[in-house]
Coordinates of C-alpha atoms in Angstrom, one line a residue:
Chain A
M12 CA -0.4 -20.3 28.3
K13 CA 3.5 -20.2 28.1
C14 CA 5.4 -17.8 25.3
D15 CA 6.7 -20.0 22.2
K16 CA 10.2 -18.3 22.8
C17 CA 10.7 -18.5 26.4
N18 CA 9.1 -19.9 29.8
R19 CA 7.4 -16.4 30.7
E20 CA 3.6 -16.0 30.8
A21 CA 2.0 -15.3 27.3
V22 CA 0.2 -12.0 26.6
I23 CA -1.3 -12.8 23.3
F24 CA -2.2 -15.4 20.5
Q25 CA -1.8 -14.2 17.3
K26 CA -4.2 -16.4 15.4
Y27 CA -2.5 -15.6 12.0
S28 CA 0.9 -16.9 12.9
S29 CA -0.6 -19.5 15.7
A30 CA 2.3 -18.0 18.3
H31 CA 1.7 -17.6 21.9
L32 CA 4.2 -14.5 23.0
C33 CA 5.0 -13.0 26.3
K34 CA 5.5 -9.2 26.6
D35 CA 9.1 -8.7 25.7
H36 CA 8.6 -11.4 22.5
F37 CA 5.5 -9.8 21.5
I38 CA 7.0 -6.1 21.9
E39 CA 10.2 -7.7 20.0
D40 CA 7.9 -9.1 17.5
V41 CA 6.4 -5.8 16.7
E42 CA 9.1 -3.7 16.4
R43 CA 10.7 -6.3 14.1
K44 CA 7.7 -6.2 11.5
I45 CA 7.6 -2.4 11.7
K46 CA 11.9 -2.3 11.1
R47 CA 11.6 -4.7 8.2
D48 CA 8.5 -2.3 6.9
I49 CA 10.7 0.5 7.4
R50 CA 13.8 -0.7 5.7
K51 CA 11.5 -2.5 3.4
Y52 CA 10.2 0.3 1.4
R53 CA 12.7 2.8 2.4
M54 CA 10.1 4.9 4.5
V55 CA 13.3 6.6 6.4
E56 CA 16.1 8.0 4.7
K57 CA 19.4 9.8 5.9
G58 CA 18.9 13.4 6.3
D59 CA 15.1 13.2 7.0
T60 CA 12.8 15.0 9.2
I61 CA 10.1 13.1 10.0
A62 CA 6.7 14.8 10.9
I63 CA 4.8 13.0 12.9
A64 CA 0.7 13.2 12.6
L65 CA -0.2 13.1 16.3
S66 CA -3.9 12.9 17.3
G67 CA -3.2 11.7 20.9
G68 CA -5.1 8.2 20.3
K69 CA -3.0 5.1 20.2
D70 CA -1.7 4.5 17.0
S71 CA -0.2 7.8 16.6
S72 CA 0.9 7.4 20.1
A73 CA 2.6 3.8 19.1
L74 CA 4.3 5.6 16.0
L75 CA 5.6 8.6 17.9
Y76 CA 7.0 6.4 20.7
I77 CA 8.5 3.8 18.1
L78 CA 10.2 6.0 15.9
H79 CA 11.6 8.0 18.7
K80 CA 13.0 4.8 20.1
L81 CA 14.3 3.6 16.6
F82 CA 15.8 7.2 15.6
N83 CA 16.5 9.5 18.8
N84 CA 20.1 8.3 19.0
R85 CA 20.3 8.9 15.0
Q86 CA 21.9 12.6 14.7
D87 CA 21.0 12.5 11.1
I88 CA 17.3 12.1 11.5
H89 CA 14.9 14.8 12.9
L90 CA 11.8 14.1 14.2
V91 CA 8.7 16.7 15.0
A92 CA 5.1 15.8 16.4
I93 CA 2.3 17.9 14.5
S94 CA -1.4 17.8 15.7
I95 CA -4.6 19.3 14.6
D96 CA -6.9 20.7 16.9
E97 CA -10.3 20.4 14.5
G98 CA -12.2 22.1 17.4
I99 CA -14.3 19.0 18.4
H100 CA -15.6 19.9 21.4
G101 CA -15.1 17.3 24.7
Y102 CA -13.5 15.1 22.6
R103 CA -10.4 16.7 20.8
D104 CA -9.4 18.6 24.0
K105 CA -8.7 15.5 25.8
T106 CA -6.4 13.4 23.2
L107 CA -4.4 16.7 22.6
K108 CA -3.7 16.7 26.1
R109 CA -2.4 13.5 26.2
A110 CA -0.6 14.1 22.8
R111 CA 1.2 17.0 24.5
A112 CA 2.3 14.3 27.9
L113 CA 3.9 12.2 25.1
T114 CA 6.4 15.1 23.2
E115 CA 6.8 16.5 26.4
K116 CA 8.1 13.1 28.1
L117 CA 10.2 12.2 24.5
E118 CA 11.0 15.7 24.1
V119 CA 9.9 16.0 21.2
P120 CA 9.2 19.1 19.1
H121 CA 5.4 19.4 19.0
V122 CA 3.6 21.9 17.0
I123 CA -0.2 22.4 17.1
K124 CA -2.3 23.8 14.5
S125 CA -6.5 24.3 14.5
F126 CA -8.9 24.7 12.2
E127 CA -9.9 28.1 13.6
D128 CA -6.5 29.7 13.0
A129 CA -6.0 28.0 9.3
F130 CA -9.5 28.4 8.4
G131 CA -11.3 30.7 10.5
D132 CA -14.0 28.0 12.0
S133 CA -14.0 25.2 14.1
L134 CA -15.4 22.0 12.6
D135 CA -18.3 22.4 14.9
D136 CA -18.8 25.5 13.4
L137 CA -18.2 24.5 9.9
L138 CA -20.1 21.6 9.8
T139 CA -23.7 23.3 8.6
G140 CA -24.8 19.4 8.6
G141 CA -23.9 15.9 7.5
K142 CA -20.8 14.5 6.0
A143 CA -18.2 15.5 9.0
C144 CA -15.9 12.7 8.2
S145 CA -15.2 13.9 5.0
V146 CA -15.1 17.7 5.7
C147 CA -12.4 16.9 8.6
G148 CA -10.5 14.5 6.3
V149 CA -10.0 17.0 3.5
L150 CA -9.1 20.0 5.8
R151 CA -6.9 17.7 8.1
K152 CA -4.9 16.1 5.6
N153 CA -4.7 20.3 4.0
L154 CA -3.2 21.3 7.0
L155 CA -1.1 18.8 8.3
N156 CA 0.5 18.7 4.4
K157 CA 0.8 22.7 4.8
T158 CA 2.3 22.3 8.6
A159 CA 4.7 19.5 7.9
R160 CA 6.2 21.4 4.6
E161 CA 6.2 24.8 6.9
N162 CA 8.6 22.6 9.3
C163 CA 10.7 21.0 6.4
A164 CA 9.6 17.7 6.9
T165 CA 10.5 15.2 4.3
K166 CA 8.4 12.4 5.3
L167 CA 5.0 12.5 6.9
G168 CA 4.3 9.7 9.2
L169 CA 1.1 8.6 9.7
G170 CA -0.3 6.4 12.2
H171 CA -2.2 3.9 9.7
N172 CA -2.4 0.4 11.1
L173 CA -3.2 -3.1 9.3
D174 CA -6.6 -2.7 9.7
D175 CA -7.0 0.7 8.7
E176 CA -4.9 -0.1 5.2
T177 CA -6.7 -3.1 4.2
Q178 CA -10.0 -1.4 4.7
T179 CA -8.8 1.4 2.6
I180 CA -7.5 -1.4 -0.2
L181 CA -11.2 -2.6 -0.2
M182 CA -12.6 0.3 -0.6
N183 CA -10.5 1.2 -3.1
Y184 CA -11.5 -2.0 -4.3
L185 CA -14.9 -1.2 -4.4
R186 CA -14.7 2.1 -6.1
A187 CA -12.2 0.4 -8.8
D188 CA -10.2 3.2 -8.8
I189 CA -6.7 2.5 -10.5
D190 CA -5.5 6.2 -9.8
R191 CA -6.2 6.1 -6.2
M192 CA -4.5 2.6 -5.5
M193 CA -1.7 3.4 -7.2
R194 CA -1.1 6.3 -4.5
M195 CA -1.0 4.1 -2.0
I196 CA 2.3 2.7 -3.0
P197 CA 4.6 3.2 -0.3
N198 CA 7.1 6.6 -0.8
N199 CA 4.5 7.8 -3.7
R200 CA 6.5 11.5 -4.3
Q201 CA 4.0 14.2 -5.8
T202 CA 4.8 17.6 -6.4
G203 CA 4.0 19.3 -3.2
L204 CA 3.0 16.5 -0.8
V205 CA 5.4 15.8 1.6
P206 CA 5.8 12.0 1.1
R207 CA 3.3 10.1 3.6
I208 CA 4.5 6.8 5.3
K209 CA 2.9 4.5 7.4
P210 CA 5.6 2.3 9.2
L211 CA 2.2 0.4 11.3
R212 CA 1.0 -0.6 7.8
S213 CA 1.5 -4.4 8.8
I214 CA 0.5 -4.3 12.9
P215 CA -3.5 -5.4 13.3
E216 CA -4.9 -2.8 15.1
K217 CA -5.6 -4.6 18.3
E218 CA -1.8 -5.6 18.7
I219 CA -1.2 -1.7 18.2
A220 CA -3.7 -1.4 21.1
L221 CA -2.0 -3.7 23.3
Y222 CA 1.6 -2.6 22.5
T223 CA 0.3 1.2 23.5
Y224 CA -1.0 -0.4 27.0
L225 CA 2.1 -2.6 27.9
H226 CA 3.9 1.0 27.7
D227 CA 1.9 2.2 30.3
S228 CA 0.3 4.5 28.3
P229 CA -3.6 5.1 28.6
L230 CA -5.8 3.8 26.2
D231 CA -7.7 6.2 24.2
V232 CA -11.5 4.7 25.1
D233 CA -12.8 8.2 23.6
R234 CA -13.9 8.0 20.4
C235 CA -14.8 11.4 18.0
P236 CA -18.5 12.1 18.7
Y237 CA -19.1 12.4 14.6
A238 CA -20.2 9.2 13.4
P239 CA -17.9 7.5 11.2
D240 CA -18.1 6.6 7.7
A241 CA -21.0 4.4 7.5
L242 CA -19.6 2.1 4.6
R243 CA -16.3 2.0 6.1
N244 CA -18.0 0.4 9.3
D245 CA -19.5 -2.1 6.7
V246 CA -16.0 -2.9 5.3
R247 CA -14.3 -3.2 8.5
S248 CA -17.4 -5.5 9.9
L249 CA -16.8 -7.9 7.0
L250 CA -12.9 -7.7 7.2
N251 CA -13.0 -9.0 10.9
D252 CA -15.7 -11.3 10.4
Y253 CA -13.4 -13.0 7.4
E254 CA -10.3 -12.2 9.6
T255 CA -12.2 -14.6 12.5
A256 CA -13.2 -17.1 10.3
H257 CA -9.7 -17.6 7.9
P258 CA -6.8 -15.8 10.4
G259 CA -4.8 -14.2 8.0
T260 CA -7.0 -12.4 5.8
K261 CA -5.7 -9.1 6.3
Y262 CA -2.2 -10.0 5.6
A263 CA -3.6 -12.2 2.2
L264 CA -5.3 -8.9 1.4
L265 CA -2.4 -6.9 1.9
K266 CA 0.2 -9.1 0.1
G267 CA -2.2 -9.7 -2.8
F268 CA -2.8 -5.7 -3.0
E269 CA 1.3 -5.6 -3.7
K270 CA 1.3 -7.8 -6.5
I271 CA -1.5 -6.1 -7.7
I272 CA 0.1 -3.2 -7.5
E273 CA 3.3 -4.4 -9.0
S274 CA 1.5 -5.2 -11.9
L275 CA -0.1 -1.9 -12.5
K276 CA 3.3 0.0 -12.2
Q277 CA 4.5 -1.8 -15.1
T278 CA 1.6 -0.9 -17.4
H279 CA 0.4 2.2 -15.8
T280 CA 1.6 5.5 -15.1
I281 CA 0.2 7.6 -12.2
T282 CA -1.5 10.9 -13.1
P283 CA 0.5 14.1 -11.9
V284 CA -1.6 15.4 -8.6
K285 CA -2.6 18.8 -10.1
K286 CA -1.6 22.3 -8.3
C287 CA -4.7 24.3 -6.9
T288 CA -5.8 27.4 -9.0
E289 CA -6.8 29.4 -5.9
C290 CA -4.2 28.4 -2.9
G291 CA -1.6 26.8 -4.8
E292 CA -1.7 23.5 -2.6
P293 CA -2.1 19.8 -4.2
S294 CA -5.3 19.2 -5.6
G295 CA -5.6 15.9 -6.7
R296 CA -7.7 15.8 -10.4
S297 CA -9.5 18.9 -10.2
N298 CA -8.1 22.3 -10.9
I299 CA -9.5 23.5 -7.3
C300 CA -8.3 22.1 -4.2
K301 CA -11.2 20.1 -1.9
T302 CA -10.1 22.5 1.0
C303 CA -11.2 25.5 -1.0
Q304 CA -14.0 24.0 -2.8
L305 CA -15.0 23.3 1.3
L306 CA -14.5 26.5 2.0
K307 CA -15.9 28.4 -0.6
K308 CA -20.0 27.3 0.1
P309 CA -20.9 25.4 3.0
S310 CA -21.5 21.7 2.8
N311 CA -24.9 20.1 2.9
Chain B
M6 CA -43.2 6.7 -14.7
K7 CA -42.7 6.8 -18.7
C8 CA -40.4 4.9 -20.6
D9 CA -37.1 7.3 -21.5
K10 CA -37.4 6.1 -25.0
C11 CA -40.9 5.9 -26.0
N12 CA -43.8 6.7 -24.4
R13 CA -44.8 3.5 -22.6
E14 CA -45.4 2.8 -18.8
A15 CA -41.9 2.2 -17.4
V16 CA -41.0 -1.4 -15.7
I17 CA -38.0 -0.6 -14.4
F18 CA -35.6 2.7 -13.1
Q19 CA -32.3 1.6 -13.8
K20 CA -30.4 3.6 -11.2
Y21 CA -27.1 3.3 -12.3
S22 CA -27.5 4.6 -15.7
S23 CA -30.4 7.1 -14.6
A24 CA -33.2 5.1 -17.2
H25 CA -36.7 4.4 -17.2
L26 CA -37.7 1.7 -19.6
C27 CA -40.5 -0.2 -20.6
K28 CA -41.3 -3.8 -21.1
D29 CA -39.4 -3.6 -24.6
H30 CA -37.0 -1.3 -24.0
F31 CA -36.0 -3.0 -21.3
I32 CA -35.4 -6.3 -22.7
E33 CA -33.9 -4.8 -25.6
D34 CA -31.4 -3.2 -23.1
V35 CA -30.6 -6.6 -21.7
E36 CA -29.6 -8.2 -24.5
R37 CA -27.8 -5.7 -26.1
K38 CA -25.6 -5.9 -22.8
I39 CA -25.5 -9.7 -23.2
K40 CA -24.9 -9.6 -27.1
R41 CA -21.8 -7.0 -26.7
D42 CA -20.2 -9.3 -24.4
I43 CA -20.6 -12.3 -26.0
R44 CA -18.7 -10.2 -28.9
K45 CA -16.3 -9.0 -27.0
Y46 CA -15.1 -12.1 -25.2
R47 CA -15.3 -14.3 -28.1
M48 CA -17.9 -16.4 -26.2
V49 CA -19.4 -18.2 -29.1
E50 CA -18.0 -18.8 -32.3
K51 CA -18.6 -20.6 -35.1
G52 CA -18.9 -24.6 -34.9
D53 CA -19.5 -24.2 -31.2
T54 CA -21.4 -26.3 -29.6
I55 CA -22.7 -24.8 -25.9
A56 CA -24.0 -27.1 -22.9
I57 CA -25.8 -24.7 -21.0
A58 CA -26.0 -25.4 -17.2
L59 CA -29.5 -25.5 -16.6
S60 CA -30.3 -25.6 -12.6
G61 CA -34.0 -24.7 -13.5
G62 CA -33.6 -21.4 -11.7
K63 CA -34.0 -17.8 -12.8
D64 CA -30.4 -17.3 -13.9
S65 CA -29.8 -20.4 -16.0
S66 CA -33.4 -20.1 -17.1
A67 CA -32.3 -16.8 -19.0
L68 CA -29.3 -18.1 -20.3
L69 CA -30.6 -21.0 -22.5
Y70 CA -33.7 -18.9 -23.5
I71 CA -31.4 -16.0 -24.7
L72 CA -28.8 -18.3 -26.4
H73 CA -31.7 -20.3 -27.6
K74 CA -33.2 -16.8 -29.0
L75 CA -29.4 -15.8 -30.7
F76 CA -28.9 -18.8 -32.1
N77 CA -30.8 -21.0 -33.0
N78 CA -30.9 -20.2 -36.4
R79 CA -27.7 -20.7 -36.7
Q80 CA -26.8 -24.0 -38.6
D81 CA -23.2 -24.2 -37.2
I82 CA -24.1 -23.4 -33.4
H83 CA -25.5 -26.2 -31.0
L84 CA -27.0 -25.9 -27.6
V85 CA -27.3 -28.8 -25.0
A86 CA -29.0 -28.0 -21.9
I87 CA -27.1 -30.3 -19.0
S88 CA -28.7 -30.2 -15.5
I89 CA -27.3 -31.8 -12.3
D90 CA -29.7 -34.1 -9.8
E91 CA -27.6 -33.6 -6.6
G92 CA -30.5 -35.1 -4.7
I93 CA -31.5 -32.5 -2.6
H94 CA -35.4 -33.8 -1.7
G95 CA -37.9 -31.5 -2.2
Y96 CA -35.6 -29.0 -3.9
R97 CA -34.0 -29.8 -6.8
D98 CA -37.0 -32.2 -8.0
K99 CA -39.0 -28.8 -8.8
T100 CA -36.4 -26.9 -10.6
L101 CA -35.8 -30.1 -12.8
K102 CA -39.2 -30.0 -13.5
R103 CA -39.0 -26.5 -14.5
A104 CA -36.0 -27.2 -16.7
R105 CA -37.5 -30.1 -18.3
A106 CA -40.7 -27.7 -19.2
L107 CA -38.2 -25.3 -20.8
T108 CA -36.1 -27.5 -22.6
E109 CA -39.5 -29.6 -23.9
K110 CA -40.6 -25.6 -25.1
L111 CA -37.7 -24.5 -26.5
E112 CA -36.9 -28.1 -27.9
V113 CA -33.1 -27.9 -26.8
P114 CA -31.5 -31.7 -26.0
H115 CA -31.7 -31.8 -22.4
V116 CA -29.2 -34.4 -20.5
I117 CA -29.6 -34.8 -16.5
K118 CA -27.0 -36.6 -14.6
S119 CA -27.4 -37.6 -10.8
F120 CA -24.9 -37.5 -7.6
E121 CA -26.2 -40.9 -7.5
D122 CA -25.7 -42.3 -10.9
A123 CA -22.4 -41.0 -10.8
F124 CA -21.1 -40.7 -7.6
G125 CA -23.1 -43.3 -6.0
D126 CA -24.9 -41.3 -3.5
S127 CA -27.2 -38.2 -3.1
L128 CA -25.8 -34.9 -1.6
D129 CA -28.3 -35.6 1.3
D130 CA -26.5 -38.9 1.7
L131 CA -23.0 -37.6 1.3
L132 CA -22.7 -35.0 3.8
T133 CA -21.8 -36.3 6.9
G134 CA -22.2 -33.2 8.3
G135 CA -21.5 -29.3 7.2
K136 CA -19.9 -27.9 4.2
A137 CA -22.8 -28.7 2.0
C138 CA -21.9 -25.8 -0.3
S139 CA -18.5 -26.8 -1.2
V140 CA -18.9 -30.1 -1.1
C141 CA -22.2 -30.0 -3.7
G142 CA -19.9 -27.3 -5.7
V143 CA -16.9 -29.4 -6.2
L144 CA -19.3 -32.5 -7.2
R145 CA -21.5 -30.5 -9.5
K146 CA -18.2 -28.6 -11.4
N147 CA -16.3 -32.0 -11.6
L148 CA -19.9 -33.4 -13.5
L149 CA -20.9 -30.6 -15.2
N150 CA -17.7 -30.5 -17.2
K151 CA -17.2 -34.4 -17.7
T152 CA -21.3 -34.6 -19.2
A153 CA -20.4 -31.3 -21.1
R154 CA -17.4 -33.2 -22.9
E155 CA -19.5 -36.5 -23.3
N156 CA -21.3 -34.3 -25.3
C157 CA -18.7 -33.0 -27.2
A158 CA -19.5 -29.6 -25.7
T159 CA -16.3 -26.9 -26.5
K160 CA -18.3 -24.2 -24.5
L161 CA -20.1 -24.5 -20.9
G162 CA -22.7 -21.7 -20.4
L163 CA -22.7 -20.6 -16.6
G164 CA -25.6 -18.4 -15.5
H165 CA -23.3 -16.3 -13.3
N166 CA -24.8 -12.6 -13.3
L167 CA -23.7 -9.6 -12.0
D168 CA -23.6 -9.8 -8.3
D169 CA -22.5 -13.5 -8.7
E170 CA -19.2 -12.2 -10.5
T171 CA -18.7 -9.3 -8.3
Q172 CA -19.0 -11.4 -4.8
T173 CA -16.4 -13.9 -6.5
I174 CA -14.5 -10.7 -7.3
L175 CA -14.5 -9.1 -3.8
M176 CA -14.0 -12.8 -2.4
N177 CA -11.3 -13.4 -4.4
Y178 CA -9.5 -9.8 -3.6
L179 CA -9.8 -10.8 0.1
R180 CA -8.2 -14.1 -0.4
A181 CA -5.4 -12.4 -2.6
D182 CA -5.5 -15.2 -4.9
I183 CA -3.7 -14.2 -8.1
D184 CA -4.2 -17.2 -9.5
R185 CA -7.6 -18.1 -9.6
M186 CA -7.9 -14.1 -10.2
M187 CA -6.6 -15.3 -13.6
R188 CA -8.4 -18.1 -14.0
M189 CA -11.9 -15.6 -14.0
I190 CA -10.4 -14.3 -17.6
P191 CA -13.2 -14.9 -20.0
N192 CA -12.5 -17.5 -22.0
N193 CA -9.3 -18.7 -20.2
R194 CA -8.8 -22.5 -21.8
Q195 CA -7.1 -25.1 -19.6
T196 CA -6.4 -28.7 -21.0
G197 CA -9.4 -31.4 -20.3
L198 CA -11.6 -28.3 -18.9
V199 CA -14.8 -27.1 -21.4
P200 CA -14.0 -23.2 -21.5
R201 CA -17.0 -21.8 -19.5
I202 CA -18.6 -18.6 -20.8
K203 CA -21.0 -16.3 -18.9
P204 CA -23.1 -14.1 -21.0
L205 CA -25.1 -12.7 -17.9
R206 CA -22.2 -11.4 -16.5
S207 CA -23.2 -7.7 -17.1
I208 CA -26.8 -8.2 -15.8
P209 CA -27.9 -7.7 -12.2
E210 CA -29.6 -10.2 -10.7
K211 CA -32.7 -8.0 -10.0
E212 CA -33.1 -7.6 -13.8
I213 CA -32.8 -11.2 -14.6
A214 CA -35.6 -11.7 -12.4
L215 CA -37.7 -9.2 -14.4
Y216 CA -36.2 -10.4 -17.6
T217 CA -37.6 -14.1 -16.9
Y218 CA -40.6 -12.3 -15.0
L219 CA -41.5 -10.7 -18.3
H220 CA -41.2 -13.7 -20.3
D221 CA -44.1 -15.3 -18.6
S222 CA -42.0 -17.5 -16.9
P223 CA -42.8 -18.6 -13.2
L224 CA -40.0 -16.8 -11.0
D225 CA -38.5 -19.6 -8.7
V226 CA -39.1 -18.6 -5.0
D227 CA -37.6 -21.8 -3.8
R228 CA -34.1 -21.8 -1.8
C229 CA -31.9 -24.7 -1.6
P230 CA -32.6 -26.4 2.3
Y231 CA -28.6 -25.8 2.5
A232 CA -27.4 -22.8 4.1
P233 CA -25.5 -20.8 2.0
D234 CA -21.9 -19.7 2.4
A235 CA -22.2 -17.3 5.2
L236 CA -18.8 -15.4 3.9
R237 CA -20.7 -14.8 0.7
N238 CA -23.6 -13.7 2.6
D239 CA -21.8 -11.0 3.9
V240 CA -20.2 -10.1 1.0
R241 CA -23.4 -9.8 -1.1
S242 CA -25.0 -7.6 1.5
L243 CA -21.8 -5.3 1.8
L244 CA -21.9 -5.1 -2.2
N245 CA -25.6 -4.7 -2.0
D246 CA -25.3 -1.7 0.4
Y247 CA -22.5 -0.4 -1.2
E248 CA -24.7 -0.4 -4.7
T249 CA -27.4 1.3 -2.7
A250 CA -25.3 4.0 -1.6
H251 CA -23.2 4.4 -4.7
P252 CA -25.3 3.1 -7.6
G253 CA -22.9 1.5 -10.2
T254 CA -20.7 0.0 -7.6
K255 CA -20.9 -3.5 -9.2
Y256 CA -20.1 -2.5 -12.9
A257 CA -17.1 -0.1 -11.3
L258 CA -15.7 -3.2 -9.8
L259 CA -16.0 -5.5 -12.6
K260 CA -14.2 -2.9 -14.7
G261 CA -12.0 -2.2 -12.4
F262 CA -11.2 -6.1 -11.9
E263 CA -10.5 -6.4 -15.8
K264 CA -8.1 -3.5 -15.9
I265 CA -6.0 -5.3 -12.8
I266 CA -6.0 -8.4 -15.1
E267 CA -5.0 -6.6 -18.0
S268 CA -1.8 -5.5 -16.1
L269 CA -1.6 -8.8 -14.4
K270 CA -1.4 -10.8 -17.9
Q271 CA 1.2 -8.9 -19.0
T272 CA 3.1 -9.9 -16.1
H273 CA 2.3 -13.2 -14.8
T274 CA 1.4 -16.9 -16.5
I275 CA -1.4 -18.8 -15.4
T276 CA -0.3 -21.7 -13.6
P277 CA -1.7 -24.5 -16.0
V278 CA -4.1 -26.9 -14.1
K279 CA -2.9 -30.4 -13.2
K280 CA -4.5 -33.6 -14.0
C281 CA -5.5 -35.6 -11.2
T282 CA -3.3 -38.8 -10.6
E283 CA -6.9 -40.5 -9.4
C284 CA -9.4 -40.2 -12.2
G285 CA -7.4 -38.1 -14.9
E286 CA -9.8 -35.1 -14.2
P287 CA -8.5 -31.4 -14.2
S288 CA -7.5 -30.9 -10.7
G289 CA -6.5 -27.3 -9.9
R290 CA -3.3 -27.5 -8.4
S291 CA -3.1 -30.5 -6.4
N292 CA -1.9 -33.9 -7.7
I293 CA -5.7 -35.6 -6.5
C294 CA -8.4 -33.3 -7.6
K295 CA -11.5 -32.3 -4.7
T296 CA -13.7 -34.6 -6.3
C297 CA -11.6 -37.8 -5.2
Q298 CA -10.5 -36.0 -2.3
L299 CA -14.3 -36.1 -1.1
L300 CA -15.4 -39.5 -2.1
K301 CA -12.2 -41.0 -0.3
K302 CA -12.7 -40.0 2.9
P303 CA -16.2 -38.2 4.0
S304 CA -16.1 -34.5 4.8
N305 CA -16.4 -33.6 8.5

């Protein structure tokens, strides 16, 4: 098949837009959407230091790559990559190597923090059984935020793609948690939390994979040995089935959620995040943050 | 196990409320929720004639049974049952027989309308292949509304239970159709449409089944031979899995949706339903209603 915009060979057929695109027009399309979202939600502002949460996987690598491409020549914008080493043996060591190779190639400062240094144990050791994803998620979020702040970051860039975002939206609908929904508003500011930005939120996971591949970056085929959340898996496959039957569903879900959030903003106020009475870090709705709760008594 | 409220044998354990209930306290609980919702959403008002869409299945039978129990002694409230005979051979004939038995027992007037009389063909004949559910749904809705209006009904009672409602809510989130979401507001009034009420919306499907069983009504084990919507099936099993892992999810989804609808009502207006230029019936967002569209050209 030929590209709809020129005569070259197409590398992708976007079912949701019915477009065939060649390599160059596909890359242009991905980057156009990312630039549009960055502008629309004011993700990047003059004077920003953007910390990029870099796992070394395809999403965070693509994020670092494109933010470097867009802002490398700007004197008033700084980038720093932050990687968290959870200590997952045989998995994280490999992706950290890829992360390190990319930051060296792009000459972006790179900070690596380990669970072991921060919490005294690796994830493998912290787990006394079960719930790896939720333990890991809590500790990683805590350490990412703290490290971003220590590096004077004014934004924390996350590699969440369209699939991740729509899965989270659907899970929030299921939980019916209005507060949590409202915290998904781009550029939501809370004391102690470096504002998170998600420049890839409009790019389907498959397109991020292709984008990374076309930039000669090796695709990560490794998977975290801890099984992912079973319910997120159900939501993922439901959304993928729905998208196959009705192309454009994920975009519709994202747009519908934005309309709902616009309404909620006019009638609700976001509950401010509390400060942990133990460590002083942001702690959501409870007085003691989840990290302190987890480290005090082993999860079971 | 014993009932939490008395010493009799429990017939159910409600995981979402952690309550064990005996037959009498279970029936009391179901009826209390139905009465609460009827009051809360003003589903039934003085002078109402309530048409009950009676398929003969467990949900619509339970609905007729309870509305009769609640309003039979009221001089200012009238009930009429409406059954639609789609002409599905070997299935609808059986459920219609059960419907007829129930209306005779309760002495409620009963109107039966067939697709054949109304549209000239039975569903089996109308279908030239595929999409039975959507064809059937469009024609049944049209005929139910028309028949309710012809019988001077001021309300149209539907047997949708908690499972049906939450599946629809989730599908509307997926479709991101704000207009359709807003039409789910209880007692939403539109020209030409008899306002629909759903008194069973807070009762889980399993409890309706038990309620029907405890009233010595035979449970319907027959299933419509036309396969149900595949995507609704996915949504149903996702919700059931989620409910098992997190009891109370369906109630949370219903409550969260109500909060969202409250917000949307303040910032959006419902687009009025159009009038079909062919038949004069309500036609949603298009100029020609779906029934006229379907009957003009065979679906394929």
